[in-house]
mmCIF file of C-alpha atoms in Angstrom:
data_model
loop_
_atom_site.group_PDB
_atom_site.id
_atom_site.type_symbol
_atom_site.label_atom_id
_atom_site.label_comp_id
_atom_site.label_asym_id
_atom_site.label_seq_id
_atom_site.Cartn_x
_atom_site.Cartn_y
_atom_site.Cartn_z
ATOM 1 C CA UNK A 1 16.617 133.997 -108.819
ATOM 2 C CA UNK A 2 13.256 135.394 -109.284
ATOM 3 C CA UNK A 3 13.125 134.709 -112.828
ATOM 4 C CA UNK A 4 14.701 131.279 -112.437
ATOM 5 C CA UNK A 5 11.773 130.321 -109.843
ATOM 6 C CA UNK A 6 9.111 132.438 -111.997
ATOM 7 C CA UNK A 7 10.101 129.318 -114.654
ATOM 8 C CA UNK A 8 10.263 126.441 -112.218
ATOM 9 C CA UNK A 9 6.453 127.190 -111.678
ATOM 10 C CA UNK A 10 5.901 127.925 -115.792
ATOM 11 C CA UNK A 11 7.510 124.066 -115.906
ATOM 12 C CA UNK A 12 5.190 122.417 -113.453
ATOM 13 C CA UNK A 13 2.088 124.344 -114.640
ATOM 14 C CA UNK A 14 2.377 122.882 -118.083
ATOM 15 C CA UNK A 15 -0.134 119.515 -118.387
ATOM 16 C CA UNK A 16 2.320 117.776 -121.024
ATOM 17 C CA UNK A 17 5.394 118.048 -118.667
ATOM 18 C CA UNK A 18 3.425 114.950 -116.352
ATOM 19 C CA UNK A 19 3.909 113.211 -119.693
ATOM 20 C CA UNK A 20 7.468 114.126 -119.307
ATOM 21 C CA UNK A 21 7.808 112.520 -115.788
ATOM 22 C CA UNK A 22 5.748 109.388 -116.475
ATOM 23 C CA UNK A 23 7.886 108.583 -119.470
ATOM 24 C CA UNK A 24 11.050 109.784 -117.542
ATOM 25 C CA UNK A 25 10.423 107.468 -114.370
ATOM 26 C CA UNK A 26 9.189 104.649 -116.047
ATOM 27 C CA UNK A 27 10.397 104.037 -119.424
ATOM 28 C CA UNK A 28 14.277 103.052 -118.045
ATOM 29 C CA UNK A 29 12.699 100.983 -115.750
ATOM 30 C CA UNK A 30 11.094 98.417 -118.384
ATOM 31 C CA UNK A 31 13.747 98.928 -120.490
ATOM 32 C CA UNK A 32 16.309 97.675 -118.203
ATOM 33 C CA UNK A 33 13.615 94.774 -116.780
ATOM 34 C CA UNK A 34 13.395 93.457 -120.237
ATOM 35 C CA UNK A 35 16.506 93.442 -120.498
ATOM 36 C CA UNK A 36 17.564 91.782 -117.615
ATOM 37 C CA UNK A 37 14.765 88.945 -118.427
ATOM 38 C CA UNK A 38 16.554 88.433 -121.599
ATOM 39 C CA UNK A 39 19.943 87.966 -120.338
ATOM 40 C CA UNK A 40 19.067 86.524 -116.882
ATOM 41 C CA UNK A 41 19.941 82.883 -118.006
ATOM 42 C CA UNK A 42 23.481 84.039 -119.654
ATOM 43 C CA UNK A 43 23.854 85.929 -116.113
ATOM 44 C CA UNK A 44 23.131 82.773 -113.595
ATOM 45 C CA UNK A 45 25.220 81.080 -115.681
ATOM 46 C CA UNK A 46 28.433 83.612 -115.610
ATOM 47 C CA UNK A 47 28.806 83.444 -119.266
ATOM 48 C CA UNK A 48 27.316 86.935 -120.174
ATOM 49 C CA UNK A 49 29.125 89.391 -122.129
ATOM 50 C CA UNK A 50 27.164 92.130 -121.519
ATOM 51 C CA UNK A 51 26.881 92.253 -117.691
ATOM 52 C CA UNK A 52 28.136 95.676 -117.644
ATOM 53 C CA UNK A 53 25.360 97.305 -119.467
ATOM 54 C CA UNK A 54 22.681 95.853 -117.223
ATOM 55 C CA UNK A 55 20.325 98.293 -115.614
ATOM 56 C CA UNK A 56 22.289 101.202 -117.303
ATOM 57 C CA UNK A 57 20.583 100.155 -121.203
ATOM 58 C CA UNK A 58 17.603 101.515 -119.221
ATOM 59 C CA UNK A 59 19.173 104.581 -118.757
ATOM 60 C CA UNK A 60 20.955 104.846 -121.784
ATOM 61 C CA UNK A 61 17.823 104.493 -124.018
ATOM 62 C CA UNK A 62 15.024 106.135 -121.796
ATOM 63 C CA UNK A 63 15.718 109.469 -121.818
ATOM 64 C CA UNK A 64 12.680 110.590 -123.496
ATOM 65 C CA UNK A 65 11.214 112.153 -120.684
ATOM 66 C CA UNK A 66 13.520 115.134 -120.386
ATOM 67 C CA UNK A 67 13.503 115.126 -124.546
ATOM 68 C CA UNK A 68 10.032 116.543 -123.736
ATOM 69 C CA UNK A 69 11.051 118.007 -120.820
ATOM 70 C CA UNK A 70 13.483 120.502 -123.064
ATOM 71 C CA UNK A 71 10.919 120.665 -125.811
ATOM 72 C CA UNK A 72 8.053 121.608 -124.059
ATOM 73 C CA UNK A 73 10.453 124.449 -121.920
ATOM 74 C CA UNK A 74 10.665 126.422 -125.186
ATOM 75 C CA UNK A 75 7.699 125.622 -127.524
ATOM 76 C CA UNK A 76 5.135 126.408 -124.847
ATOM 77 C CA UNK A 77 6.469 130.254 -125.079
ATOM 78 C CA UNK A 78 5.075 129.756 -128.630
ATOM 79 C CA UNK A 79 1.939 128.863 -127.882
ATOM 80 C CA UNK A 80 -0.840 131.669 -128.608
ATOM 81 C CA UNK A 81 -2.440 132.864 -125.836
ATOM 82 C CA UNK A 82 -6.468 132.621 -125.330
ATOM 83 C CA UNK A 83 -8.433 135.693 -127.060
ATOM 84 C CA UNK A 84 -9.288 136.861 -123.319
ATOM 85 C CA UNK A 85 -5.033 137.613 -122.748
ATOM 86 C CA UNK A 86 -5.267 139.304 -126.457
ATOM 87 C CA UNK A 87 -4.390 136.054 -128.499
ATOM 88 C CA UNK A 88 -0.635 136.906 -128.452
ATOM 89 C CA UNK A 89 2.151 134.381 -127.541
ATOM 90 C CA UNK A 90 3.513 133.414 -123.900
ATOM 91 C CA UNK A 91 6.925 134.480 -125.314
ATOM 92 C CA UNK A 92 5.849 138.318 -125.156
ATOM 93 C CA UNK A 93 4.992 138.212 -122.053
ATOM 94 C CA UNK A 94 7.864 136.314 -120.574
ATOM 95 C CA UNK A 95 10.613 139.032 -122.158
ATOM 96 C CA UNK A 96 8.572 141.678 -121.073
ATOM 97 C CA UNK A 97 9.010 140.240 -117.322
ATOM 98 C CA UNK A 98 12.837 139.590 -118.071
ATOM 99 C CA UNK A 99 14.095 142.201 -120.069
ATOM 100 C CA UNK A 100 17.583 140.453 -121.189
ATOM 101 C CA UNK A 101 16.843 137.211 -123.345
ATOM 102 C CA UNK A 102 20.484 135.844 -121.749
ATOM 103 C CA UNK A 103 19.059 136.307 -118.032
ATOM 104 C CA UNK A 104 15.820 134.219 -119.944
ATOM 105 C CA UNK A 105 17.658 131.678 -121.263
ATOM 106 C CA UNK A 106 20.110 130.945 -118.630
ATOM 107 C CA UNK A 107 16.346 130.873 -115.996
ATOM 108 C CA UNK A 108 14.853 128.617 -118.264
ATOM 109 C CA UNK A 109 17.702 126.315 -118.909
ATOM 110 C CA UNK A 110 18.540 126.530 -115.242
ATOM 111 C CA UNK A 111 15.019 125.320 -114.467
ATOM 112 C CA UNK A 112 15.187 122.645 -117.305
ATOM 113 C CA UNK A 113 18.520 121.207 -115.420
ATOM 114 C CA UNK A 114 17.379 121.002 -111.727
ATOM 115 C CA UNK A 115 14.450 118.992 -113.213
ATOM 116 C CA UNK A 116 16.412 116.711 -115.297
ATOM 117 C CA UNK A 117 18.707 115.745 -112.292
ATOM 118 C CA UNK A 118 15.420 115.194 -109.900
ATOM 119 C CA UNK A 119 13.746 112.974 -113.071
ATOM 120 C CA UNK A 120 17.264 111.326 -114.005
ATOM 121 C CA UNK A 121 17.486 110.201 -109.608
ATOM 122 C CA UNK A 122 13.716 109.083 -109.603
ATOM 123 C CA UNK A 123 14.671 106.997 -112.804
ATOM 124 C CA UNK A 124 18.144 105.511 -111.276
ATOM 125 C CA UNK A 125 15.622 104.267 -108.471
ATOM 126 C CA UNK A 126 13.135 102.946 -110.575
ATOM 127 C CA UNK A 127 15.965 101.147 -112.898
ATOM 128 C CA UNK A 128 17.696 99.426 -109.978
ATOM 129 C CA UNK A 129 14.443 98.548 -107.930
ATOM 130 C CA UNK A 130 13.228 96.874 -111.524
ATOM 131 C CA UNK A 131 17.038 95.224 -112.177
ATOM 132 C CA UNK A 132 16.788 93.892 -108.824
ATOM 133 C CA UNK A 133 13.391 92.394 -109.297
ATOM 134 C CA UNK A 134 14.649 90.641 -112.272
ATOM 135 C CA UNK A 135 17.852 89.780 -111.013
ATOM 136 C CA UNK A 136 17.964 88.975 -107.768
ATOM 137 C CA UNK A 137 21.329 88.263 -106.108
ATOM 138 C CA UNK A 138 22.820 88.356 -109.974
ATOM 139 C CA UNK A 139 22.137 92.280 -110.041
ATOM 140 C CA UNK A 140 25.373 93.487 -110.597
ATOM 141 C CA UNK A 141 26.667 96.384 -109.038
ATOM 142 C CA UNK A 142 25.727 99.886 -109.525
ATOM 143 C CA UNK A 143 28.578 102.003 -109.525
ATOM 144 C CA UNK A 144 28.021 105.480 -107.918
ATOM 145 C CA UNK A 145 30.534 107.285 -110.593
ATOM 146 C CA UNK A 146 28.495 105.745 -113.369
ATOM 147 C CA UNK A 147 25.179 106.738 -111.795
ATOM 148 C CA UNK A 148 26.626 110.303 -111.898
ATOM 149 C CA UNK A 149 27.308 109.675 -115.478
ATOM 150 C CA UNK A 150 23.755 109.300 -116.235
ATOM 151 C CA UNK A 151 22.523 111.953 -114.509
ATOM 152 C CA UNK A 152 25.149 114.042 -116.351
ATOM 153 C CA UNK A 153 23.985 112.012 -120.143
ATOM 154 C CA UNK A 154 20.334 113.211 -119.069
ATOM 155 C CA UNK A 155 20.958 116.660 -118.051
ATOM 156 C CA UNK A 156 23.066 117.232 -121.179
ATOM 157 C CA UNK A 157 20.303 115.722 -123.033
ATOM 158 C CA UNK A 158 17.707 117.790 -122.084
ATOM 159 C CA UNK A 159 19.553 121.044 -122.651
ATOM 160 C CA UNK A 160 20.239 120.029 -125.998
ATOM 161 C CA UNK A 161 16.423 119.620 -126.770
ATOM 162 C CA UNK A 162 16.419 122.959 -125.245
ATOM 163 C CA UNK A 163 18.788 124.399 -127.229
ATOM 164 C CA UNK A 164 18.002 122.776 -130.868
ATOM 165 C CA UNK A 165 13.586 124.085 -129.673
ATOM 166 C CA UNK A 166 14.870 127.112 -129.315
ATOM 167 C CA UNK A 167 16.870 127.205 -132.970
ATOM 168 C CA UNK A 168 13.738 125.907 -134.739
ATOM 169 C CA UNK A 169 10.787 127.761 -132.298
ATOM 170 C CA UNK A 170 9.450 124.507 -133.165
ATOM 171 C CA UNK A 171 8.535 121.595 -130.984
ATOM 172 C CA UNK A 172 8.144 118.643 -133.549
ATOM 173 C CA UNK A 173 10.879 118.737 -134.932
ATOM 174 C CA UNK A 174 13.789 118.510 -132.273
ATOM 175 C CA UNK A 175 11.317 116.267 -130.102
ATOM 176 C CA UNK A 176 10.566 113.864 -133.857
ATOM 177 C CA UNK A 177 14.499 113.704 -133.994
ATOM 178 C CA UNK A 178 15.922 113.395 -131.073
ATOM 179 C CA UNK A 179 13.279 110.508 -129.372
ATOM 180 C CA UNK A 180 13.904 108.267 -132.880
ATOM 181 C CA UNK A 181 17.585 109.086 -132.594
ATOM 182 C CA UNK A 182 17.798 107.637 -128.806
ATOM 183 C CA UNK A 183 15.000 105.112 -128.988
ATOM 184 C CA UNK A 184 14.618 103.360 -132.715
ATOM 185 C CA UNK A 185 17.318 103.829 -134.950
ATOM 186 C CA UNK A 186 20.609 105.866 -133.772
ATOM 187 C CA UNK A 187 22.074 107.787 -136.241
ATOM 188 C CA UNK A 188 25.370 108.340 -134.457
ATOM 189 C CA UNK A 189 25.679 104.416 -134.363
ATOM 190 C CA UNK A 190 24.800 104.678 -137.837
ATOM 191 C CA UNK A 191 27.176 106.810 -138.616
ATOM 192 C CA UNK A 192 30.351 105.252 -136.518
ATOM 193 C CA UNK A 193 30.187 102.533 -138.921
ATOM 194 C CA UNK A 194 31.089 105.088 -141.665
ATOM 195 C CA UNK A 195 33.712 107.435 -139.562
ATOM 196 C CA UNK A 196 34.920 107.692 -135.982
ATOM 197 C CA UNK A 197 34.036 111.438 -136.212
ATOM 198 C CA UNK A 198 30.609 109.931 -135.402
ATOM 199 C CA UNK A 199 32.060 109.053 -131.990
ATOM 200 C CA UNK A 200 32.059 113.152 -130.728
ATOM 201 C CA UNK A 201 28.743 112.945 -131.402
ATOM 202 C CA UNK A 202 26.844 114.063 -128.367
ATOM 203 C CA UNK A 203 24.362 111.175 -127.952
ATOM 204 C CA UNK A 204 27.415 108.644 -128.620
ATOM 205 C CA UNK A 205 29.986 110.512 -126.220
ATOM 206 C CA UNK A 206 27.590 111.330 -123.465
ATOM 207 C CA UNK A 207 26.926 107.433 -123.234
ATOM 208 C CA UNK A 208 30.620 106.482 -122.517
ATOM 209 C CA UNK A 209 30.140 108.169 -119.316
ATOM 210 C CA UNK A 210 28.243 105.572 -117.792
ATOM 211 C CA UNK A 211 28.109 102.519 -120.239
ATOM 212 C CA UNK A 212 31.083 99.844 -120.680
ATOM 213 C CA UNK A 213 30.545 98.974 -124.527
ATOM 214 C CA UNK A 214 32.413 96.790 -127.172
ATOM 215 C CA UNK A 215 33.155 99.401 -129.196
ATOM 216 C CA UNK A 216 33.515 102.172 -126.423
ATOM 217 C CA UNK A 217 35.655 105.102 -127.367
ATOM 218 C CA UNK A 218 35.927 107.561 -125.060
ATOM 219 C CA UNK A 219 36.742 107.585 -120.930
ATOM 220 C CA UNK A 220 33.808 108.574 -118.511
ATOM 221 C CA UNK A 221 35.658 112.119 -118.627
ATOM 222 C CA UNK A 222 36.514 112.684 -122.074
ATOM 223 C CA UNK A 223 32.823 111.456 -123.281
ATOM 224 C CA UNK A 224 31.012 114.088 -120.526
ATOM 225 C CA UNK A 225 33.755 116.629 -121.908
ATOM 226 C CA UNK A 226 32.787 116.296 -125.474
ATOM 227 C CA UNK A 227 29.067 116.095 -124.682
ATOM 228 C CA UNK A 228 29.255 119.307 -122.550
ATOM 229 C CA UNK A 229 31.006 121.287 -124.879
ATOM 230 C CA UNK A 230 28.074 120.322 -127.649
ATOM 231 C CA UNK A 231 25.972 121.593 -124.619
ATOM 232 C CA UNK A 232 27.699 125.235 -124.714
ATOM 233 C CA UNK A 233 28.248 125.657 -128.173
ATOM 234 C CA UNK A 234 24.400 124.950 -129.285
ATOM 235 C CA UNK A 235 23.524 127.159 -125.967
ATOM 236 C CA UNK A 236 25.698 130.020 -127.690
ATOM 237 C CA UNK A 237 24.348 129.681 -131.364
ATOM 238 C CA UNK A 238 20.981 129.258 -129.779
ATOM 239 C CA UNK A 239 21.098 132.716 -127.668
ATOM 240 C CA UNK A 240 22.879 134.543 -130.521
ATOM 241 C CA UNK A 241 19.803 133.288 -132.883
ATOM 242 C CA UNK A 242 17.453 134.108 -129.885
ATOM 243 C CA UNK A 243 18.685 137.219 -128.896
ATOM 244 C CA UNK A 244 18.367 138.935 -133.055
ATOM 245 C CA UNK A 245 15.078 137.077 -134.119
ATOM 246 C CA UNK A 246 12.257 139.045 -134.032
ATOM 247 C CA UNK A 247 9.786 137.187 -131.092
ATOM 248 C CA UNK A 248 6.927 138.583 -132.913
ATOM 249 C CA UNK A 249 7.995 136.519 -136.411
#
């Protein structure tokens, strides 16, 4: 517990994780208002065909904030110290507070996850308060078991930023990938066209837990299944990797 809280207060101490919660609490929100502007004439009318994805696009395609969020957990370990703490990395130091690189890991991703869910809540809010705004009386419905959903999407979201920073000890990359992958161009989208294997894709999966698509695959339970087990298989390969690299190289 002591290590868990020891990287609660690492989290909130970083200056790029308010970043993380600007873009977290906001970005669904404008998303989802634009949204709703551009269908609110299809929706007065009761012709739209996409009244189910209302509000939860916003959701769907904001998640950068806990993208960062996961990043910044692990590449700020690999950040060299000032020349005053002996110019070394934060990485040192944190595995020579916790001994066992699991009991780091688990801390760290623990810490990642409680601040996903409070980010992914403060966004719900943000997304309705905006739908409603928009909408009006035509707001559909948000479903609590769907809202659940994307707290779920987020959560798994951010560990896998988590997990794929802590494979490449490298910020840019996972955080260059995985914010063009949810917010430009998805490649799992991409891909479905090609094969349905692109459909166990994590990204794709995750968002059948809370979205009602044309070309939806999975059910709420099977899509959080198959995103979860991405979640524990990268989190293995990730501490195996972790636990024989040499922190110094």
């Amino acid at each position: 517990m002591r290590a868990f809280n020891a990287e609660l207060s690492k989290l909130f101490s970083l200056p790029g994780i308010w970043l993380a919660f600007l873009i977290g609490a906001f970005s669904p929100a404008v998303i989802a208002a634009l949204d709703s502007i551009a269908q609110k004439e299809v929706i007065i009318a009761g012709v739209s065909t996409r009244l189910s994805e209302v509000g939860y696009i916003g959701l769907a395609l904001g998640v950068q904030g806990v993208i960062i969020l996961g990043v910044l957990a692990v590449s700020s370990e690999y950040l060299s110290e000032s020349s005053e703490s002996g110019g070394g990395q934060q990485i040192a130091t944190s595995l020579t507070v916790v001994s066992s690189r699991l009991h780091f890991l688990l801390s760290k991703a623990g810490a990642v996850s409680v601040i996903s869910i409070m980010l992914s809540v403060v966004a719900m809010i943000t997304t309705v308060s905006a739908t409603y705004l928009v909408l009006g009386e035509y707001t559909p419905v948000f479903e609590w078991s769907k809202l659940l959903g994307a707290v779920c999407y987020w959560t798994f979201t951010a560990l896998l930023a988590f997990g794929l920073t802590v494979l490449t000890k490298n910020g840019m990359i996972p955080l260059a990938v995985l914010i063009i992958n949810t917010s430009f161009i998805s490649f799992s989208y991409l891909l479905s066209k090609v094969t349905k294997l692109a459909l166990y894709l994590p990204d794709r999966a995750g968002i059948d837990m809370f979205m009602t698509m044309s070309d939806s695959f999975h059910t709420p339970f099977i899509g959080g299944f198959v995103m979860f087990a991405w979640v524990v298989v990268l989190f293995i390969v990730a501490a195996i990797v972790f636990h024989r690299r040499d922190v110094a190289s």
